[in-house]
Amino acid sequence: MNWQVWLGTAAVGAIAMGCSGGSSSPEGGSATNNAAPADKIYTIGMSQCNRGEPWRVQMDADIKAAAGEHLNLKVIFKDAQNDTLKQRSQIEEFISQKVDAIIVSPKESQPLTEPIAKAYEAGIPVIVLDRAVMGDKFTCFIGADNVKIGRAAGEWLKTTLGGKGTVVELKGLQTSQPGIDRNKGFREGIAGSEINVAFEADMKWLEPEARKEMESALTRLPKIDAVYAHNDPGAHGAYLAAKAAGRDKEMLFVGIDALPHEGVMYVKNGLLASTFQYPTGGKEAIEVVLKVLKGETVEKTITLGSRVFTKDNVDAGGEALP
Ligand code: FRU
């Protein structure tokens, strides 16, 4: 079974419930909480596009931690293993289970739009995280502004390279909105400069794909000044390819995500020149679920901020994007 059930352990600002105490339940299997209140326990179905990438593991951990503050929330975590059809059926399953809310971080925009709309029309609040779907048949979308992040990365490279140079762009999956937006923003950021994107490829957010594409870029281009990868695993894959070719010192590597134990650490180690934070939104998703369950109205879109980390500011915790 590829899903986990987890039940919150502490009653903090719960949905008006007189709960007392609580004991944690292990991950995996169907958990019950002996000290659970007699009142309703709310079940949240969480469909994660994959748990193979550190950023998504972090998102689930953020959701778990935030839900853990509330004894009356139970979260069912499902891993779609980067399979769109599997993710569609997970949403269908949540609908037939009649969960109280769904949180979903979709793999792809278009194919997930329909099942999410179906859940929403069935009266289940749906919080969409990170990768947007089409239309407006969901309760709330939470994510950072990927055009802005891409633009900031472009402007940062423009300044750092002195307005000119040869760049490789390793793009996130182009059927997912962040990949499209991070490309668009970047091109805006370098507009008017003499920066030439001499090689671009869709590495589908995956480090091994990025490494493979970078190997092609290295054979084709005699000189590369920088690699802009749409996520830190992609930047790391590119770095590994360049290092294997003995060319890593020739160029700068820029990524996105900035997890403390991934991108930020790479900046500290000097492997990445910069990374731009992409917050998971896990904590905010639980905040929104609680509001909706209390009958409060919520914003349709919640846009999260971002920070840039470079060798000069990383020890001070990076700098917020304006
Ligand atoms: C993880 C990931 C992150 C990226 C996000 C974009 O699957 O690739 O690295 O920032 O998805 O949706």
Short mmCIF file of C-alpha atoms and ligand atoms in Angstrom, two decimals:
data_model
loop_
_atom_site.label_atom_id
_atom_site.label_comp_id
_atom_site.label_asym_id
_atom_site.label_seq_id
_atom_site.Cartn_x
_atom_site.Cartn_y
_atom_site.Cartn_z
CA MET A 1 0.00 0.00 0.00
CA ASN A 2 1.46 3.33 -0.90
CA TRP A 3 -0.47 5.48 1.47
CA GLN A 4 -0.10 6.52 5.00
CA VAL A 5 -2.62 7.62 7.54
CA TRP A 6 -1.63 9.97 10.20
CA LEU A 7 -3.59 11.48 13.04
CA GLY A 8 -2.80 14.77 14.78
CA THR A 9 -1.62 14.68 18.36
CA ALA A 10 -2.23 18.03 19.97
CA ALA A 11 -5.33 20.12 20.24
CA VAL A 12 -4.24 23.66 19.47
CA GLY A 13 -6.92 25.97 18.18
CA ALA A 14 -8.86 23.02 16.90
CA ILE A 15 -12.26 23.40 15.36
CA ALA A 16 -14.07 24.16 18.61
CA MET A 17 -13.62 20.77 20.17
CA GLY A 18 -13.22 19.90 23.79
CA CYS A 19 -10.33 17.52 23.41
CA SER A 20 -8.06 16.27 26.10
CA GLY A 21 -4.63 14.77 25.72
CA GLY A 22 -3.74 12.61 22.79
CA SER A 23 -1.15 10.13 21.73
CA SER A 24 0.72 10.00 18.51
CA SER A 25 -0.02 7.25 16.08
CA PRO A 26 2.61 5.72 13.84
CA GLU A 27 2.78 6.39 10.14
CA GLY A 28 1.53 3.64 7.91
CA GLY A 29 -1.70 1.75 8.24
CA SER A 30 -4.95 3.03 9.54
CA ALA A 31 -4.37 4.92 12.74
CA THR A 32 -6.77 5.62 15.56
CA ASN A 33 -6.26 7.89 18.48
CA ASN A 34 -7.42 6.62 21.87
CA ALA A 35 -7.66 10.10 23.27
CA ALA A 36 -9.54 11.47 20.28
CA PRO A 37 -12.52 13.61 21.12
CA ALA A 38 -16.00 12.24 20.83
CA ASP A 39 -16.63 15.02 18.34
CA LYS A 40 -15.98 14.70 14.66
CA ILE A 41 -12.54 13.90 13.35
CA TYR A 42 -11.94 15.59 10.02
CA THR A 43 -10.26 13.51 7.35
CA ILE A 44 -8.04 15.24 4.83
CA GLY A 45 -6.93 13.37 1.72
CA MET A 46 -3.52 14.50 0.49
CA SER A 47 -2.40 13.45 -2.99
CA GLN A 48 1.29 14.16 -3.55
CA CYS A 49 2.55 13.99 -7.13
CA ASN A 50 5.61 12.05 -6.00
CA ARG A 51 7.64 11.47 -2.88
CA GLY A 52 10.85 10.83 -4.76
CA GLU A 53 12.03 14.43 -4.57
CA PRO A 54 13.23 16.15 -1.40
CA TRP A 55 11.01 19.18 -1.94
CA ARG A 56 7.86 17.01 -1.97
CA VAL A 57 8.95 15.01 1.06
CA GLN A 58 9.32 18.40 2.77
CA MET A 59 5.81 19.44 1.68
CA ASP A 60 4.30 16.33 3.23
CA ALA A 61 6.37 16.90 6.38
CA ASP A 62 5.12 20.51 6.57
CA ILE A 63 1.51 19.34 6.21
CA LYS A 64 2.03 16.66 8.84
CA ALA A 65 3.60 19.12 11.28
CA ALA A 66 0.87 21.71 10.80
CA ALA A 67 -1.93 19.14 11.08
CA GLY A 68 -0.18 17.76 14.14
CA GLU A 69 -1.21 20.87 16.00
CA HIS A 70 -4.83 19.77 15.77
CA LEU A 71 -6.12 16.63 17.41
CA ASN A 72 -9.21 16.54 15.24
CA LEU A 73 -7.40 16.37 11.88
CA LYS A 74 -6.50 13.10 10.26
CA VAL A 75 -4.44 13.17 7.08
CA ILE A 76 -4.33 10.36 4.55
CA PHE A 77 -1.14 10.76 2.52
CA LYS A 78 -1.00 9.24 -0.96
CA ASP A 79 1.96 9.17 -3.29
CA ALA A 80 1.07 9.26 -7.00
CA GLN A 81 4.65 8.26 -7.92
CA ASN A 82 4.74 10.76 -10.77
CA ASP A 83 1.92 8.93 -12.51
CA THR A 84 -0.89 11.20 -13.67
CA LEU A 85 -3.42 8.38 -14.00
CA LYS A 86 -2.64 7.18 -10.52
CA GLN A 87 -3.10 10.70 -9.19
CA ARG A 88 -6.44 11.03 -10.97
CA SER A 89 -7.66 7.82 -9.34
CA GLN A 90 -6.46 8.98 -5.93
CA ILE A 91 -8.72 12.02 -6.22
CA GLU A 92 -11.61 9.78 -7.35
CA GLU A 93 -10.98 7.57 -4.33
CA PHE A 94 -11.06 10.54 -1.97
CA ILE A 95 -14.40 11.55 -3.50
CA SER A 96 -15.93 8.14 -2.94
CA GLN A 97 -14.48 8.01 0.58
CA LYS A 98 -16.21 11.36 1.18
CA VAL A 99 -13.19 12.91 2.86
CA ASP A 100 -13.78 16.31 4.50
CA ALA A 101 -11.12 18.09 2.43
CA ILE A 102 -8.55 17.34 -0.24
CA ILE A 103 -5.07 18.79 -0.58
CA VAL A 104 -3.45 18.02 -3.90
CA SER A 105 -0.12 18.89 -5.44
CA PRO A 106 -0.78 17.86 -9.05
CA LYS A 107 1.72 16.45 -11.46
CA GLU A 108 0.17 18.07 -14.51
CA SER A 109 -2.33 20.87 -14.97
CA GLN A 110 -4.65 19.61 -17.65
CA PRO A 111 -5.31 15.97 -16.67
CA LEU A 112 -5.90 16.79 -13.00
CA THR A 113 -8.35 19.61 -13.72
CA GLU A 114 -11.34 17.31 -14.24
CA PRO A 115 -11.14 15.09 -11.12
CA ILE A 116 -10.39 18.13 -8.96
CA ALA A 117 -13.44 19.92 -10.40
CA LYS A 118 -15.50 16.81 -9.71
CA ALA A 119 -14.44 16.77 -6.05
CA TYR A 120 -15.16 20.49 -5.73
CA GLU A 121 -18.60 20.06 -7.29
CA ALA A 122 -19.28 17.20 -4.89
CA GLY A 123 -18.89 19.77 -2.11
CA ILE A 124 -15.42 18.71 -0.96
CA PRO A 125 -13.08 21.66 -0.35
CA VAL A 126 -9.99 21.24 -2.53
CA ILE A 127 -6.72 23.04 -1.82
CA VAL A 128 -4.35 22.92 -4.80
CA LEU A 129 -0.67 23.33 -3.98
CA ASP A 130 2.26 24.44 -6.16
CA ARG A 131 1.21 23.29 -9.62
CA ALA A 132 -1.98 24.98 -10.77
CA VAL A 133 -4.89 23.36 -12.59
CA MET A 134 -7.14 24.97 -15.19
CA GLY A 135 -10.33 26.91 -14.59
CA ASP A 136 -11.66 27.81 -11.15
CA LYS A 137 -13.28 24.64 -9.83
CA PHE A 138 -11.20 24.33 -6.68
CA THR A 139 -11.36 26.10 -3.33
CA CYS A 140 -7.94 27.69 -3.07
CA PHE A 141 -4.63 27.65 -4.92
CA ILE A 142 -1.46 28.17 -2.87
CA GLY A 143 1.93 28.70 -4.46
CA ALA A 144 4.74 31.17 -4.98
CA ASP A 145 4.90 33.39 -8.06
CA ASN A 146 7.02 31.38 -10.49
CA VAL A 147 7.18 34.12 -13.13
CA LYS A 148 8.60 36.44 -10.49
CA ILE A 149 11.11 33.82 -9.31
CA GLY A 150 12.22 33.12 -12.90
CA ARG A 151 12.53 36.84 -13.58
CA ALA A 152 14.61 37.32 -10.42
CA ALA A 153 16.89 34.46 -11.51
CA GLY A 154 17.27 36.08 -14.95
CA GLU A 155 18.03 39.50 -13.49
CA TRP A 156 20.49 38.00 -11.03
CA LEU A 157 22.35 36.21 -13.83
CA LYS A 158 22.27 39.31 -16.02
CA THR A 159 23.94 41.33 -13.26
CA THR A 160 26.36 38.60 -12.23
CA LEU A 161 27.50 37.86 -15.80
CA GLY A 162 27.85 41.56 -16.62
CA GLY A 163 25.04 41.52 -19.18
CA LYS A 164 26.43 38.87 -21.54
CA GLY A 165 27.21 35.20 -21.80
CA THR A 166 26.20 31.75 -22.94
CA VAL A 167 23.56 30.05 -20.82
CA VAL A 168 22.00 26.59 -20.65
CA GLU A 169 18.39 26.46 -19.49
CA LEU A 170 17.20 23.15 -18.02
CA LYS A 171 13.45 23.42 -17.78
CA GLY A 172 10.93 21.84 -15.46
CA LEU A 173 8.19 19.70 -16.98
CA GLN A 174 6.60 21.87 -19.64
CA THR A 175 3.12 20.45 -19.04
CA SER A 176 3.27 21.80 -15.48
CA GLN A 177 2.68 25.48 -14.81
CA PRO A 178 5.81 26.21 -12.72
CA GLY A 179 7.98 24.99 -15.61
CA ILE A 180 6.19 27.28 -18.05
CA ASP A 181 6.30 30.25 -15.66
CA ARG A 182 9.95 29.84 -14.63
CA ASN A 183 10.89 29.90 -18.31
CA LYS A 184 8.73 32.94 -19.08
CA GLY A 185 10.02 34.94 -16.11
CA PHE A 186 13.64 34.10 -16.86
CA ARG A 187 13.34 35.28 -20.45
CA GLU A 188 11.86 38.55 -19.16
CA GLY A 189 14.70 38.87 -16.67
CA ILE A 190 17.45 38.57 -19.29
CA ALA A 191 15.60 40.63 -21.92
CA GLY A 192 17.67 43.43 -23.40
CA SER A 193 20.98 41.81 -22.44
CA GLU A 194 23.49 39.91 -24.52
CA ILE A 195 22.79 36.68 -22.72
CA ASN A 196 22.26 33.91 -25.19
CA VAL A 197 20.35 30.78 -24.17
CA ALA A 198 22.33 28.49 -26.43
CA PHE A 199 20.83 25.22 -25.22
CA GLU A 200 17.47 24.50 -23.63
CA ALA A 201 15.81 21.22 -22.71
CA ASP A 202 12.92 19.87 -20.64
CA MET A 203 14.49 17.86 -17.82
CA LYS A 204 11.04 17.19 -16.31
CA TRP A 205 12.18 18.31 -12.82
CA LEU A 206 14.44 15.25 -12.58
CA GLU A 207 18.12 15.23 -11.67
CA PRO A 208 19.10 12.26 -13.91
CA GLU A 209 17.32 13.88 -16.91
CA ALA A 210 19.10 17.17 -16.19
CA ARG A 211 22.42 15.40 -16.06
CA LYS A 212 21.75 13.70 -19.38
CA GLU A 213 20.67 16.93 -21.08
CA MET A 214 23.69 18.74 -19.67
CA GLU A 215 25.98 16.09 -21.17
CA SER A 216 24.53 17.01 -24.59
CA ALA A 217 24.95 20.73 -23.88
CA LEU A 218 28.58 20.17 -22.92
CA THR A 219 29.39 18.33 -26.13
CA ARG A 220 27.68 20.98 -28.21
CA LEU A 221 28.94 24.15 -26.54
CA PRO A 222 32.67 24.87 -26.21
CA LYS A 223 32.03 27.51 -23.57
CA ILE A 224 29.18 27.83 -21.06
CA ASP A 225 28.96 30.72 -18.61
CA ALA A 226 25.97 29.60 -16.58
CA VAL A 227 23.28 26.97 -16.16
CA TYR A 228 19.81 28.04 -15.09
CA ALA A 229 17.89 25.00 -13.88
CA HIS A 230 14.24 25.24 -12.87
CA ASN A 231 14.91 23.33 -9.64
CA ASP A 232 17.86 22.47 -7.43
CA PRO A 233 17.92 18.76 -8.33
CA GLY A 234 18.24 19.89 -11.97
CA ALA A 235 21.08 22.29 -11.11
CA HIS A 236 22.81 19.53 -9.18
CA GLY A 237 22.46 17.10 -12.11
CA ALA A 238 24.00 19.72 -14.42
CA TYR A 239 26.84 20.28 -11.97
CA LEU A 240 27.59 16.56 -11.84
CA ALA A 241 27.73 16.37 -15.65
CA ALA A 242 30.03 19.40 -15.85
CA LYS A 243 32.25 18.04 -13.09
CA ALA A 244 32.55 14.67 -14.82
CA ALA A 245 33.64 16.55 -17.96
CA GLY A 246 36.14 18.58 -15.91
CA ARG A 247 34.28 21.80 -16.77
CA ASP A 248 32.39 22.69 -13.56
CA LYS A 249 34.70 25.65 -12.74
CA GLU A 250 33.95 27.23 -16.12
CA MET A 251 30.35 28.10 -15.23
CA LEU A 252 27.85 29.18 -12.57
CA PHE A 253 24.91 27.02 -11.52
CA VAL A 254 21.58 28.56 -10.51
CA GLY A 255 18.63 26.62 -9.13
CA ILE A 256 15.23 26.98 -7.46
CA ASP A 257 13.70 25.46 -4.28
CA ALA A 258 16.31 26.38 -1.63
CA LEU A 259 15.57 23.64 0.86
CA PRO A 260 17.94 24.05 3.83
CA HIS A 261 19.43 20.56 3.35
CA GLU A 262 19.54 20.80 -0.45
CA GLY A 263 19.89 24.08 -2.41
CA VAL A 264 20.95 26.21 0.54
CA MET A 265 23.56 23.65 1.45
CA TYR A 266 24.80 23.60 -2.17
CA VAL A 267 25.23 27.38 -2.02
CA LYS A 268 27.15 27.06 1.26
CA ASN A 269 29.38 24.42 -0.37
CA GLY A 270 29.97 26.66 -3.38
CA LEU A 271 28.34 24.21 -5.75
CA LEU A 272 25.47 26.54 -6.66
CA ALA A 273 26.01 30.28 -7.21
CA SER A 274 22.43 31.02 -6.18
CA THR A 275 19.11 29.40 -5.45
CA PHE A 276 15.65 30.89 -5.14
CA GLN A 277 13.31 29.66 -2.44
CA TYR A 278 10.12 27.91 -3.44
CA PRO A 279 8.09 27.44 -0.25
CA THR A 280 6.03 24.25 -0.08
CA GLY A 281 2.83 25.86 1.20
CA GLY A 282 2.15 22.83 3.42
CA LYS A 283 1.55 24.85 6.57
CA GLU A 284 -0.67 27.33 4.74
CA ALA A 285 -2.72 24.49 3.25
CA ILE A 286 -3.66 23.27 6.72
CA GLU A 287 -4.50 26.84 7.79
CA VAL A 288 -6.85 27.12 4.82
CA VAL A 289 -8.45 23.71 5.47
CA LEU A 290 -9.18 24.77 9.06
CA LYS A 291 -10.77 28.01 7.92
CA VAL A 292 -12.92 26.26 5.34
CA LEU A 293 -14.05 23.62 7.84
CA LYS A 294 -15.05 26.43 10.20
CA GLY A 295 -17.15 27.90 7.41
CA GLU A 296 -14.92 30.94 6.91
CA THR A 297 -14.32 32.30 3.45
CA VAL A 298 -10.83 32.01 2.04
CA GLU A 299 -8.95 33.73 -0.74
CA LYS A 300 -9.05 31.93 -4.08
CA THR A 301 -5.31 32.38 -4.50
CA ILE A 302 -2.61 32.66 -1.86
CA THR A 303 0.74 33.77 -3.23
CA LEU A 304 3.76 32.89 -1.12
CA GLY A 305 6.97 34.93 -1.01
CA SER A 306 10.47 33.82 -2.01
CA ARG A 307 14.09 34.50 -1.00
CA VAL A 308 17.35 34.43 -2.89
CA PHE A 309 20.41 32.71 -1.41
CA THR A 310 23.93 33.51 -2.61
CA LYS A 311 27.35 32.99 -1.04
CA ASP A 312 27.20 36.57 0.26
CA ASN A 313 23.88 36.31 2.08
CA VAL A 314 23.41 32.59 2.79
CA ASP A 315 24.77 32.78 6.33
CA ALA A 316 22.36 35.61 7.08
CA GLY A 317 19.39 33.55 5.83
CA GLY A 318 19.17 34.90 2.29
CA GLU A 319 17.25 37.94 1.15
CA ALA A 320 13.55 38.36 0.40
CA LEU A 321 12.61 39.03 -3.23
CA PRO A 322 11.07 42.48 -3.51
C1 FRU B 1 9.41 18.73 -7.07
C2 FRU B 1 9.53 19.94 -7.87
C3 FRU B 1 10.30 21.01 -7.19
C4 FRU B 1 9.81 22.18 -7.93
C5 FRU B 1 8.35 21.88 -8.01
C6 FRU B 1 7.64 22.57 -9.10
O1 FRU B 1 8.65 17.77 -7.76
O2 FRU B 1 10.14 19.58 -9.08
O3 FRU B 1 11.67 20.82 -7.26
O4 FRU B 1 10.11 23.38 -7.38
O5 FRU B 1 8.26 20.50 -8.16
O6 FRU B 1 6.36 22.11 -9.25
#
